Coordinates of C-alpha atoms and ligand atoms in Angstrom, one line a residue:
M1 CA 2.7 -133.2 115.9
A2 CA -1.1 -133.7 114.5
R3 CA -3.2 -134.8 117.4
L4 CA -6.6 -135.6 116.9
P5 CA -9.7 -134.2 119.7
P6 CA -9.5 -135.8 123.4
V7 CA -12.4 -137.1 122.9
R8 CA -13.5 -140.4 124.6
W9 CA -13.1 -141.9 121.0
W10 CA -12.9 -145.5 121.2
R11 CA -16.5 -145.9 122.6
D12 CA -18.2 -146.9 119.2
A13 CA -14.8 -147.0 117.9
V14 CA -14.0 -149.7 115.0
V15 CA -10.1 -150.8 116.1
Y16 CA -8.4 -152.2 113.7
Q17 CA -5.3 -155.3 114.6
V18 CA -1.6 -154.9 113.1
Y19 CA -0.1 -157.8 113.6
V20 CA 3.5 -156.2 112.8
R21 CA 5.6 -158.5 111.4
S22 CA 2.7 -159.5 108.9
F23 CA 1.2 -156.8 107.9
S24 CA 3.5 -155.0 105.4
D25 CA 7.2 -155.0 104.8
S26 CA 8.7 -151.9 103.5
D27 CA 12.2 -153.9 103.3
D28 CA 11.8 -156.6 101.8
D29 CA 14.1 -158.8 105.0
G30 CA 10.2 -160.6 104.8
V31 CA 8.9 -159.1 108.5
G32 CA 6.8 -156.5 108.4
D33 CA 7.6 -153.3 109.3
L34 CA 6.9 -150.0 110.7
D35 CA 7.3 -148.3 107.8
G36 CA 5.2 -151.1 105.9
I37 CA 2.4 -150.3 107.6
R38 CA 2.6 -146.1 107.2
S39 CA 2.8 -147.2 103.4
R40 CA -0.7 -149.6 103.6
L41 CA -2.2 -146.2 105.6
G42 CA -4.7 -145.7 102.6
Y43 CA -6.1 -149.0 102.4
L44 CA -6.6 -148.2 106.4
E45 CA -8.4 -145.3 105.9
L46 CA -10.4 -146.6 102.4
L47 CA -10.9 -149.6 105.3
G48 CA -12.8 -146.9 107.3
V49 CA -11.5 -147.7 110.7
D50 CA -10.7 -145.4 113.0
A51 CA -7.7 -147.0 115.1
L52 CA -5.0 -149.0 115.0
W53 CA -3.8 -151.8 118.2
L54 CA -0.1 -152.3 116.8
T55 CA 1.5 -155.1 117.8
P56 CA 4.9 -155.2 120.0
F57 CA 7.4 -153.4 117.9
Y58 CA 9.8 -153.6 120.9
R59 CA 14.0 -154.2 120.8
S60 CA 13.2 -158.1 121.5
P61 CA 15.0 -160.9 121.1
M62 CA 11.5 -162.7 119.1
A63 CA 11.7 -165.7 121.5
D64 CA 7.2 -164.5 121.5
H65 CA 8.1 -162.3 118.5
G66 CA 7.9 -159.1 120.4
Y67 CA 6.0 -160.2 123.3
D68 CA 9.5 -160.7 125.1
V69 CA 10.3 -157.0 124.9
A70 CA 14.1 -156.5 126.0
D71 CA 13.7 -152.4 125.9
P72 CA 9.6 -151.1 126.3
R73 CA 10.7 -148.0 125.3
D74 CA 12.7 -148.7 122.3
I75 CA 12.0 -150.3 118.1
D76 CA 13.8 -153.4 117.5
P77 CA 15.6 -152.6 114.1
V78 CA 13.6 -155.1 112.6
F79 CA 10.4 -152.8 112.8
G80 CA 12.6 -149.6 111.8
D81 CA 13.5 -147.0 115.1
L82 CA 11.6 -144.3 117.0
A83 CA 12.2 -142.2 114.5
A84 CA 9.6 -144.2 111.7
F85 CA 7.0 -144.5 115.0
D86 CA 6.6 -141.5 115.0
A87 CA 6.3 -140.6 111.2
L88 CA 3.7 -143.4 111.5
V89 CA 1.4 -141.4 114.4
E90 CA 1.5 -138.7 112.6
E91 CA 0.8 -140.0 109.4
A92 CA -2.5 -141.8 110.7
H93 CA -3.2 -139.4 112.8
R94 CA -3.3 -137.1 109.7
H95 CA -5.4 -139.9 108.0
G96 CA -8.2 -139.4 111.0
I97 CA -6.8 -142.5 112.3
R98 CA -5.4 -143.1 116.1
V99 CA -3.0 -145.4 117.2
T100 CA -3.1 -147.4 120.4
I101 CA 0.3 -150.1 120.9
D102 CA 0.6 -153.3 122.9
L103 CA 2.1 -153.3 126.1
V104 CA 3.6 -156.3 128.3
P105 CA 3.6 -156.0 131.6
N106 CA 3.6 -159.5 132.9
H107 CA 7.1 -159.9 131.7
T108 CA 10.2 -159.0 130.1
S109 CA 12.9 -160.9 127.6
S110 CA 15.2 -163.0 129.4
E111 CA 17.6 -160.4 127.3
H112 CA 16.1 -157.8 129.2
G113 CA 18.6 -155.7 131.4
W114 CA 16.8 -156.7 134.1
F115 CA 17.3 -160.2 133.4
R116 CA 20.2 -160.5 133.0
A117 CA 21.8 -158.9 135.9
A118 CA 19.5 -160.9 137.6
V119 CA 20.8 -164.0 136.2
E120 CA 24.4 -162.4 136.7
S121 CA 23.4 -161.5 140.9
A122 CA 23.1 -163.8 144.2
P123 CA 19.9 -165.2 145.2
G124 CA 18.5 -163.0 147.1
S125 CA 20.2 -159.8 145.6
P126 CA 17.6 -157.1 144.9
E127 CA 18.8 -157.8 141.6
R128 CA 16.3 -161.2 142.1
A129 CA 14.2 -159.2 144.2
R130 CA 12.5 -158.2 140.4
Y131 CA 11.3 -161.2 138.9
H132 CA 10.7 -164.8 141.1
F133 CA 13.8 -166.5 141.6
M134 CA 12.8 -168.9 144.5
P135 CA 14.7 -172.1 145.8
G136 CA 13.3 -175.3 144.2
R137 CA 11.6 -178.4 145.8
G138 CA 13.0 -181.7 147.0
P139 CA 16.1 -183.3 146.9
D140 CA 19.0 -180.4 146.2
G141 CA 15.7 -177.9 145.7
A142 CA 16.5 -180.6 142.0
E143 CA 12.4 -179.3 141.9
P144 CA 10.4 -176.5 140.6
P145 CA 8.9 -174.4 143.0
N146 CA 5.1 -174.9 142.8
N147 CA 3.7 -177.6 140.4
W148 CA 2.6 -174.2 137.9
Q149 CA 2.5 -175.3 134.5
S150 CA 3.2 -172.8 131.5
V151 CA 0.9 -171.0 129.3
F152 CA 2.8 -172.4 126.5
G153 CA 3.0 -176.4 127.4
G154 CA 6.3 -177.9 130.4
P155 CA 7.1 -175.9 133.6
A156 CA 6.3 -172.9 134.7
W157 CA 10.1 -172.6 135.7
T158 CA 13.4 -173.2 134.3
R159 CA 17.2 -173.6 136.9
V160 CA 19.6 -171.2 136.6
P161 CA 23.1 -172.4 136.7
D162 CA 23.3 -171.3 141.0
G163 CA 20.6 -173.7 141.4
E164 CA 17.0 -171.1 141.5
W165 CA 14.4 -171.4 139.6
Y166 CA 12.1 -167.9 138.4
L167 CA 8.8 -168.2 137.5
H168 CA 7.3 -168.2 133.6
I169 CA 4.3 -168.1 133.2
F170 CA 4.8 -168.9 129.5
A171 CA 8.0 -169.1 127.7
A172 CA 11.1 -169.5 129.8
E173 CA 12.4 -166.3 127.3
Q174 CA 10.0 -164.4 128.8
P175 CA 10.4 -164.1 133.0
D176 CA 7.7 -163.0 134.7
L177 CA 7.8 -159.5 136.7
N178 CA 7.7 -159.5 140.6
W179 CA 4.5 -156.8 141.1
T180 CA 5.6 -156.5 144.4
N181 CA 8.3 -154.0 143.5
P182 CA 8.1 -150.1 143.7
E183 CA 10.9 -150.7 140.4
V184 CA 8.6 -152.4 139.0
W185 CA 5.6 -150.4 138.8
A186 CA 7.9 -147.1 138.4
D187 CA 9.0 -148.7 135.3
L188 CA 5.5 -149.2 133.8
E189 CA 5.0 -145.9 134.3
K190 CA 7.7 -144.8 132.8
T191 CA 6.9 -146.8 129.7
L192 CA 3.3 -145.1 129.7
R193 CA 4.6 -142.1 129.6
F194 CA 7.4 -142.2 127.0
W195 CA 4.3 -143.2 125.3
C196 CA 1.7 -140.7 125.8
D197 CA 4.3 -138.0 124.9
R198 CA 4.9 -139.7 121.5
G199 CA 1.5 -139.5 120.4
V200 CA -0.6 -142.1 120.9
D201 CA -3.5 -143.0 121.6
G202 CA -4.1 -145.8 124.1
F203 CA -2.8 -149.2 125.0
R204 CA -3.8 -152.5 124.8
I205 CA -2.3 -154.6 127.8
D206 CA -1.0 -157.4 127.9
V207 CA -2.5 -160.9 130.4
A208 CA -3.9 -158.0 131.3
H209 CA -5.4 -160.0 134.3
G210 CA -1.5 -161.9 134.9
M211 CA 1.3 -159.9 137.1
S212 CA 0.2 -159.9 140.1
K213 CA 0.6 -163.1 142.0
P214 CA -0.7 -164.9 144.9
D215 CA 1.8 -164.9 148.3
G216 CA 4.0 -167.5 148.9
L217 CA 3.5 -168.4 144.7
P218 CA 1.1 -171.3 145.9
D219 CA 0.7 -174.8 143.6
D220 CA -2.3 -175.0 141.6
D221 CA -4.5 -177.6 143.1
R222 CA -7.3 -177.5 140.4
T223 CA -8.0 -181.3 139.3
D224 CA -6.5 -182.0 135.8
A225 CA -9.7 -181.8 133.9
A226 CA -10.5 -178.0 135.3
R227 CA -7.0 -177.0 134.0
E228 CA -7.8 -178.7 130.4
L229 CA -9.9 -175.0 130.9
L230 CA -6.9 -173.6 129.8
A231 CA -8.5 -169.9 128.4
D232 CA -11.2 -170.3 131.2
H233 CA -8.6 -169.3 134.3
D234 CA -11.1 -169.5 137.1
G235 CA -9.8 -170.5 140.4
D236 CA -6.3 -170.8 138.1
P237 CA -3.9 -169.3 140.9
R238 CA -1.4 -168.1 138.3
F239 CA -4.1 -165.1 136.9
D240 CA -6.8 -163.1 138.4
H241 CA -5.1 -161.9 142.0
E242 CA -6.5 -159.6 143.7
D243 CA -3.9 -156.8 143.4
V244 CA -3.7 -156.9 139.7
H245 CA -6.4 -154.5 140.2
D246 CA -4.0 -151.5 141.7
V247 CA -1.9 -151.7 138.7
H248 CA -4.6 -150.8 136.7
R249 CA -5.5 -148.2 139.0
M250 CA -1.7 -146.9 138.5
I251 CA -2.1 -147.2 134.6
R252 CA -5.7 -145.3 134.7
A253 CA -4.1 -142.9 137.1
V254 CA -1.3 -141.7 134.3
L255 CA -3.7 -141.7 131.6
D256 CA -5.9 -139.5 133.6
H257 CA -3.2 -136.9 132.4
Y258 CA -3.2 -137.3 128.9
P259 CA -7.2 -136.9 127.6
G260 CA -8.2 -138.6 124.7
R261 CA -5.7 -141.6 125.6
M262 CA -7.4 -145.3 126.6
A263 CA -6.8 -148.5 127.6
V264 CA -8.0 -152.2 126.6
G265 CA -6.8 -155.2 129.1
E266 CA -6.8 -158.5 127.5
V267 CA -8.7 -160.3 130.0
W268 CA -9.3 -164.4 130.0
V269 CA -11.4 -164.0 133.3
R270 CA -14.7 -165.7 132.0
D271 CA -17.0 -164.8 135.5
S272 CA -18.9 -161.7 134.9
E273 CA -17.7 -160.5 138.5
R274 CA -14.0 -160.7 137.9
F275 CA -14.1 -159.4 134.6
A276 CA -16.4 -156.3 135.0
R277 CA -13.7 -155.7 137.9
Y278 CA -11.5 -155.0 135.1
V279 CA -13.5 -152.4 133.7
R280 CA -14.6 -149.7 137.2
P281 CA -14.1 -146.3 137.3
D282 CA -11.2 -146.2 138.3
E283 CA -10.0 -149.0 135.9
L284 CA -9.1 -149.9 132.5
H285 CA -11.2 -148.2 129.7
L286 CA -11.8 -151.3 127.8
G287 CA -11.6 -155.2 127.8
F288 CA -12.2 -157.8 125.5
N289 CA -15.1 -160.2 126.3
F290 CA -13.2 -163.0 124.6
R291 CA -17.0 -165.1 124.7
L292 CA -18.3 -164.6 121.6
L293 CA -14.7 -165.9 119.9
Q294 CA -15.3 -168.8 122.2
T295 CA -18.4 -168.9 120.7
G296 CA -19.6 -171.5 117.6
F297 CA -22.1 -170.9 115.0
D298 CA -25.3 -171.3 116.9
A299 CA -27.7 -167.9 117.6
A300 CA -28.8 -169.5 121.3
A301 CA -24.8 -169.5 122.0
V302 CA -24.3 -166.5 120.0
R303 CA -27.4 -164.1 121.8
E304 CA -26.0 -165.9 125.1
A305 CA -22.7 -164.5 124.8
I306 CA -24.1 -161.1 123.7
E307 CA -26.2 -161.1 126.3
H308 CA -23.5 -162.5 129.0
S309 CA -21.0 -159.5 127.1
L310 CA -23.6 -156.7 128.1
E311 CA -24.6 -157.3 131.0
S312 CA -20.7 -157.8 132.3
V313 CA -20.3 -154.6 131.6
A314 CA -23.1 -152.2 132.2
G315 CA -23.0 -153.0 136.0
V316 CA -19.5 -151.1 136.6
G317 CA -20.9 -148.3 133.4
A318 CA -18.2 -149.7 131.1
C319 CA -18.2 -149.9 126.9
P320 CA -18.6 -153.8 125.9
T321 CA -15.4 -154.5 123.8
W322 CA -15.7 -157.5 120.8
T323 CA -13.7 -159.7 119.4
L324 CA -14.1 -162.3 116.7
S325 CA -9.5 -162.7 116.1
N326 CA -6.9 -162.0 116.7
H327 CA -3.5 -163.2 116.6
D328 CA -4.2 -165.7 119.0
V329 CA -7.0 -167.7 117.8
S330 CA -7.8 -169.8 114.7
R331 CA -9.3 -166.9 112.5
P332 CA -13.3 -167.1 111.7
V333 CA -13.3 -168.7 108.2
T334 CA -11.4 -172.0 109.6
R335 CA -13.2 -171.9 113.2
Y336 CA -16.7 -171.6 111.4
G337 CA -16.0 -175.0 109.3
G338 CA -13.8 -173.5 106.4
G339 CA -14.7 -173.2 102.7
A340 CA -17.1 -171.5 101.4
L341 CA -19.1 -172.2 104.3
G342 CA -16.8 -171.0 106.6
T343 CA -16.9 -168.0 104.8
A344 CA -20.0 -167.0 104.6
R345 CA -20.5 -167.5 108.2
A346 CA -17.6 -165.3 108.8
R347 CA -19.3 -162.9 106.8
A348 CA -22.4 -163.2 108.4
M349 CA -21.0 -162.9 112.3
A350 CA -19.3 -159.8 111.2
L351 CA -22.3 -157.9 110.5
V352 CA -23.3 -159.4 114.2
T353 CA -20.2 -158.4 115.4
L354 CA -20.5 -154.9 114.1
A355 CA -24.5 -154.5 114.4
L356 CA -23.7 -154.2 118.2
P357 CA -22.6 -151.2 120.9
G358 CA -19.4 -150.6 122.0
V359 CA -16.4 -151.5 120.6
V360 CA -15.2 -153.7 117.7
Y361 CA -11.5 -155.4 116.8
V362 CA -10.8 -156.8 113.3
Y363 CA -7.9 -158.6 113.4
N364 CA -5.8 -157.8 109.9
G365 CA -6.5 -160.4 106.9
E366 CA -10.1 -160.8 108.6
E367 CA -11.5 -158.3 106.7
L368 CA -10.2 -160.4 103.5
G369 CA -11.3 -163.7 104.8
L370 CA -8.7 -165.1 105.1
P371 CA -8.0 -168.7 106.5
D372 CA -5.9 -170.9 108.6
V373 CA -2.8 -171.5 106.7
E374 CA -1.7 -174.9 107.5
L375 CA 1.7 -174.5 107.6
P376 CA 4.7 -177.1 107.4
D377 CA 6.4 -178.4 110.5
W378 CA 9.6 -176.5 109.4
A379 CA 8.0 -173.4 109.5
L380 CA 6.3 -173.4 112.7
Q381 CA 7.9 -170.6 115.3
D382 CA 5.6 -170.0 118.3
P383 CA 7.2 -171.9 120.6
V384 CA 3.9 -173.8 121.5
W385 CA 5.3 -175.5 118.8
E386 CA 8.4 -176.6 120.8
R387 CA 7.3 -176.3 124.7
S388 CA 4.7 -178.9 123.8
G389 CA 6.7 -181.2 122.5
R390 CA 5.2 -180.6 118.6
T391 CA 1.4 -182.0 120.4
E392 CA 0.5 -178.5 119.2
R393 CA 1.4 -177.1 116.6
G394 CA 0.7 -173.6 118.1
R395 CA -0.4 -170.1 116.7
D396 CA 1.3 -169.6 113.1
G397 CA -1.6 -170.7 111.3
C398 CA -3.5 -167.9 111.8
R399 CA -0.7 -165.0 111.5
V400 CA 0.3 -165.5 107.7
P401 CA 1.0 -162.6 106.7
I402 CA -1.5 -160.0 104.4
P403 CA -1.3 -160.2 100.6
W404 CA -1.7 -157.8 99.2
E405 CA -1.7 -157.6 95.5
G406 CA -0.2 -160.2 92.7
E407 CA -0.7 -163.7 91.7
G408 CA 2.5 -165.5 93.4
P409 CA 3.6 -165.5 97.3
G410 CA 5.2 -162.0 98.6
F411 CA 2.5 -160.6 97.1
G412 CA 3.5 -156.7 97.5
F413 CA 3.7 -157.6 101.8
T414 CA 7.7 -158.7 100.5
S415 CA 10.2 -159.3 97.5
G416 CA 11.7 -160.9 99.9
E417 CA 10.6 -164.7 101.4
P418 CA 8.4 -163.6 103.7
W419 CA 8.6 -165.1 107.1
L420 CA 5.6 -167.3 107.5
P421 CA 5.0 -169.2 103.9
M422 CA 2.2 -167.5 101.5
P423 CA 0.2 -170.3 100.3
A424 CA -0.1 -169.7 96.3
E425 CA -4.1 -170.1 96.8
W426 CA -3.8 -167.1 98.4
S427 CA -4.6 -164.7 94.5
A428 CA -7.7 -164.7 94.9
L429 CA -7.5 -163.4 98.2
T430 CA -5.4 -160.0 97.8
A431 CA -6.5 -156.8 98.8
A432 CA -6.1 -155.5 95.3
T433 CA -8.4 -158.9 94.1
Q434 CA -10.8 -158.4 96.5
L435 CA -11.4 -154.2 96.5
E436 CA -12.5 -154.7 92.6
D437 CA -15.2 -157.2 93.6
P438 CA -18.3 -156.0 95.1
E439 CA -19.2 -159.0 96.4
S440 CA -15.6 -159.8 98.2
T441 CA -15.2 -159.8 101.8
L442 CA -13.7 -156.6 102.0
S443 CA -16.3 -154.9 100.2
L444 CA -18.5 -156.4 102.2
F445 CA -16.3 -155.0 105.5
R446 CA -15.7 -151.7 103.9
R447 CA -19.2 -151.4 103.5
A448 CA -20.0 -153.0 106.9
L449 CA -17.5 -149.8 108.8
E450 CA -19.1 -147.3 106.4
L451 CA -23.0 -148.0 107.4
R452 CA -22.0 -148.2 110.7
H453 CA -20.2 -144.8 111.0
D454 CA -22.8 -142.4 109.4
H455 CA -26.0 -144.4 109.3
P456 CA -28.1 -142.6 112.0
G457 CA -29.5 -146.9 113.1
F458 CA -26.6 -147.4 114.6
R459 CA -27.1 -144.8 118.0
G460 CA -28.3 -146.4 121.2
S461 CA -25.8 -148.2 123.6
G462 CA -27.8 -151.8 124.3
I463 CA -29.8 -153.6 121.9
E464 CA -33.8 -155.4 122.7
W465 CA -33.9 -158.6 121.0
F466 CA -36.7 -159.9 119.2
G467 CA -39.0 -163.2 118.6
A468 CA -37.1 -165.4 116.0
P469 CA -37.0 -168.7 114.7
P470 CA -35.3 -171.9 116.2
G471 CA -31.6 -171.0 115.4
C472 CA -32.1 -167.8 114.1
L473 CA -31.4 -164.1 115.8
A474 CA -32.5 -160.6 115.9
F475 CA -32.1 -157.6 118.0
R476 CA -32.6 -153.6 117.4
R477 CA -30.2 -151.1 118.4
S478 CA -32.5 -149.4 121.0
G479 CA -33.7 -146.4 121.2
S480 CA -33.1 -146.5 117.3
T481 CA -33.4 -148.4 114.1
L482 CA -30.8 -151.1 112.7
V483 CA -32.2 -154.4 113.4
C484 CA -29.8 -157.3 112.7
A485 CA -31.2 -160.6 111.5
L486 CA -28.8 -163.8 111.5
N487 CA -29.6 -167.5 110.8
T488 CA -27.4 -169.7 112.1
S489 CA -30.4 -172.9 111.3
D490 CA -30.8 -174.9 107.9
T491 CA -33.6 -174.1 106.2
P492 CA -34.4 -170.0 104.6
V493 CA -36.4 -167.5 107.5
P494 CA -38.4 -164.9 106.9
L495 CA -36.6 -161.7 107.6
P496 CA -37.5 -158.9 109.6
P497 CA -40.0 -155.9 108.9
G498 CA -36.8 -153.0 107.3
D499 CA -35.7 -152.4 104.1
V500 CA -32.8 -153.9 103.5
L501 CA -29.4 -152.0 104.5
L502 CA -26.8 -155.0 104.2
T503 CA -26.3 -158.5 103.5
S504 CA -23.6 -160.9 104.1
G505 CA -24.7 -163.4 101.1
P506 CA -27.7 -162.8 98.3
L507 CA -31.0 -163.6 99.8
L508 CA -33.7 -165.7 98.1
D509 CA -35.4 -164.4 95.0
D510 CA -39.0 -164.6 96.7
G511 CA -36.1 -162.3 100.0
R512 CA -35.9 -165.3 102.9
L513 CA -32.4 -165.3 104.3
P514 CA -30.9 -167.9 103.9
P515 CA -28.7 -170.9 105.8
D516 CA -25.2 -168.9 107.6
T517 CA -26.3 -165.2 106.6
A518 CA -26.5 -162.0 108.0
A519 CA -29.2 -159.3 107.5
W520 CA -29.4 -155.9 108.8
L521 CA -32.6 -154.0 107.6
A522 CA -33.6 -150.4 109.2
Ligands
LIG601 C1 -0.5 -162.8 125.0 C2 -0.6 -162.0 123.4 C3 0.4 -163.6 123.4 C4 1.2 -164.1 124.5 C5 1.4 -164.2 125.9 C6 2.6 -163.9 126.4 O1 -2.0 -163.8 125.3 O2 -1.8 -162.2 123.1 O3 0.4 -163.3 122.0 O4 2.2 -165.0 123.3 O5 -0.2 -162.7 125.9 O6 2.5 -162.2 126.1

């Protein structure tokens, strides 16, 4: 199988997240698949990305669209088979694109052979010891063993017929593995090697702050207000337990045997020092810092998020990892206000992010400026919808399939019925339409990625801040020439000195930078 040179390629890479279900459907069952991705490699090369992150394509009953894995070393038939996977990796490499894949070590599917055996076995059996099975509390053990809540709503425990309860931090179909059990470790190691041997270039570790749990699974005694801040998880007994770092050391030790492979963690830990522990030299290569994604369109807050992210990795010599978007959060266009305003702001923030040193992740459809879709109740599939008692609509709105071409739903994604309805007005946002239009968001991304890749101004691993008018920010890549300016105020401002390389929207006739716009200069 063709391999690209084994360097630390990720350090300034642009990685494109493919939500496999929604990217491209080759067999017209309405669900994206591996052959569909392979058919779009030309587009991805044109876009200029260095690598892909594929969301889970393993055997799965799809209770959480593949994050409930029934066999981590096989492909679900809805996505293809191992031959299709090998073909994808090989052809991606021929296009100069690396392939990284998602691993889900915190939990399995309830249809995994291990869990089925656990349910069929007696309390106290070795089969149950791979998960967290416990007797309940209260009369007849009818109350869950502790007060933990599922991230998706409702209790984090479900009872089996013999009266024991099992832990699931996510859906009931996603039982948590017991990371004190050596078989669980051995299995992840086997999975890592399996995919490395098939030629993958790295892994995204799902819920990298999960896995290990405190002894005895004590109650969560935080106040309701503290618990509301779910994304932060600070002080949350379900996450960021000390022993999880041993798991990451094991992952790193395996990957160190395979030059040129990396691991990036999904680390929802806000505290800088605690976050930095995940990217120490013997742990994960990269960790998503979600601060920028959680920040509104406000220059001071954006600057603070950037500074925080840089500081938190600098102390351990790791590389910053930026993201504005993924399959779990509202899309930037919508988050920043929707419509033309949201689009202008999302374009501006894309330039800010792509000017930064380190790795940038782009979520499929972000380069098309797609907004969230307001889906009708009948279409909703995210387990969050049912588990929240239909009070939270969940994440389907940011997962609607990619519009490739044409005038009507399907839009070249599928000739069948797309698994989530695609809005008719997306005919204006298809990749084909945007490729023809030099002002489109796709054209902006293509130009930005090309400059980031080829222009000498993008060297330098730090940034220096310039003074900027209120509501604005400006920084330069240290030791280099690229300057990025952002205007989040409501008045036009003069640009810093330099030649304009690219702007997220038109400058004013007098050369000033309008509101909701960013510029690159050198
Ligand atoms: C991660 C994934 C999310 C999934 C959850 C449970 O947060 O990004 O999509 O639902 O883990 O696996």
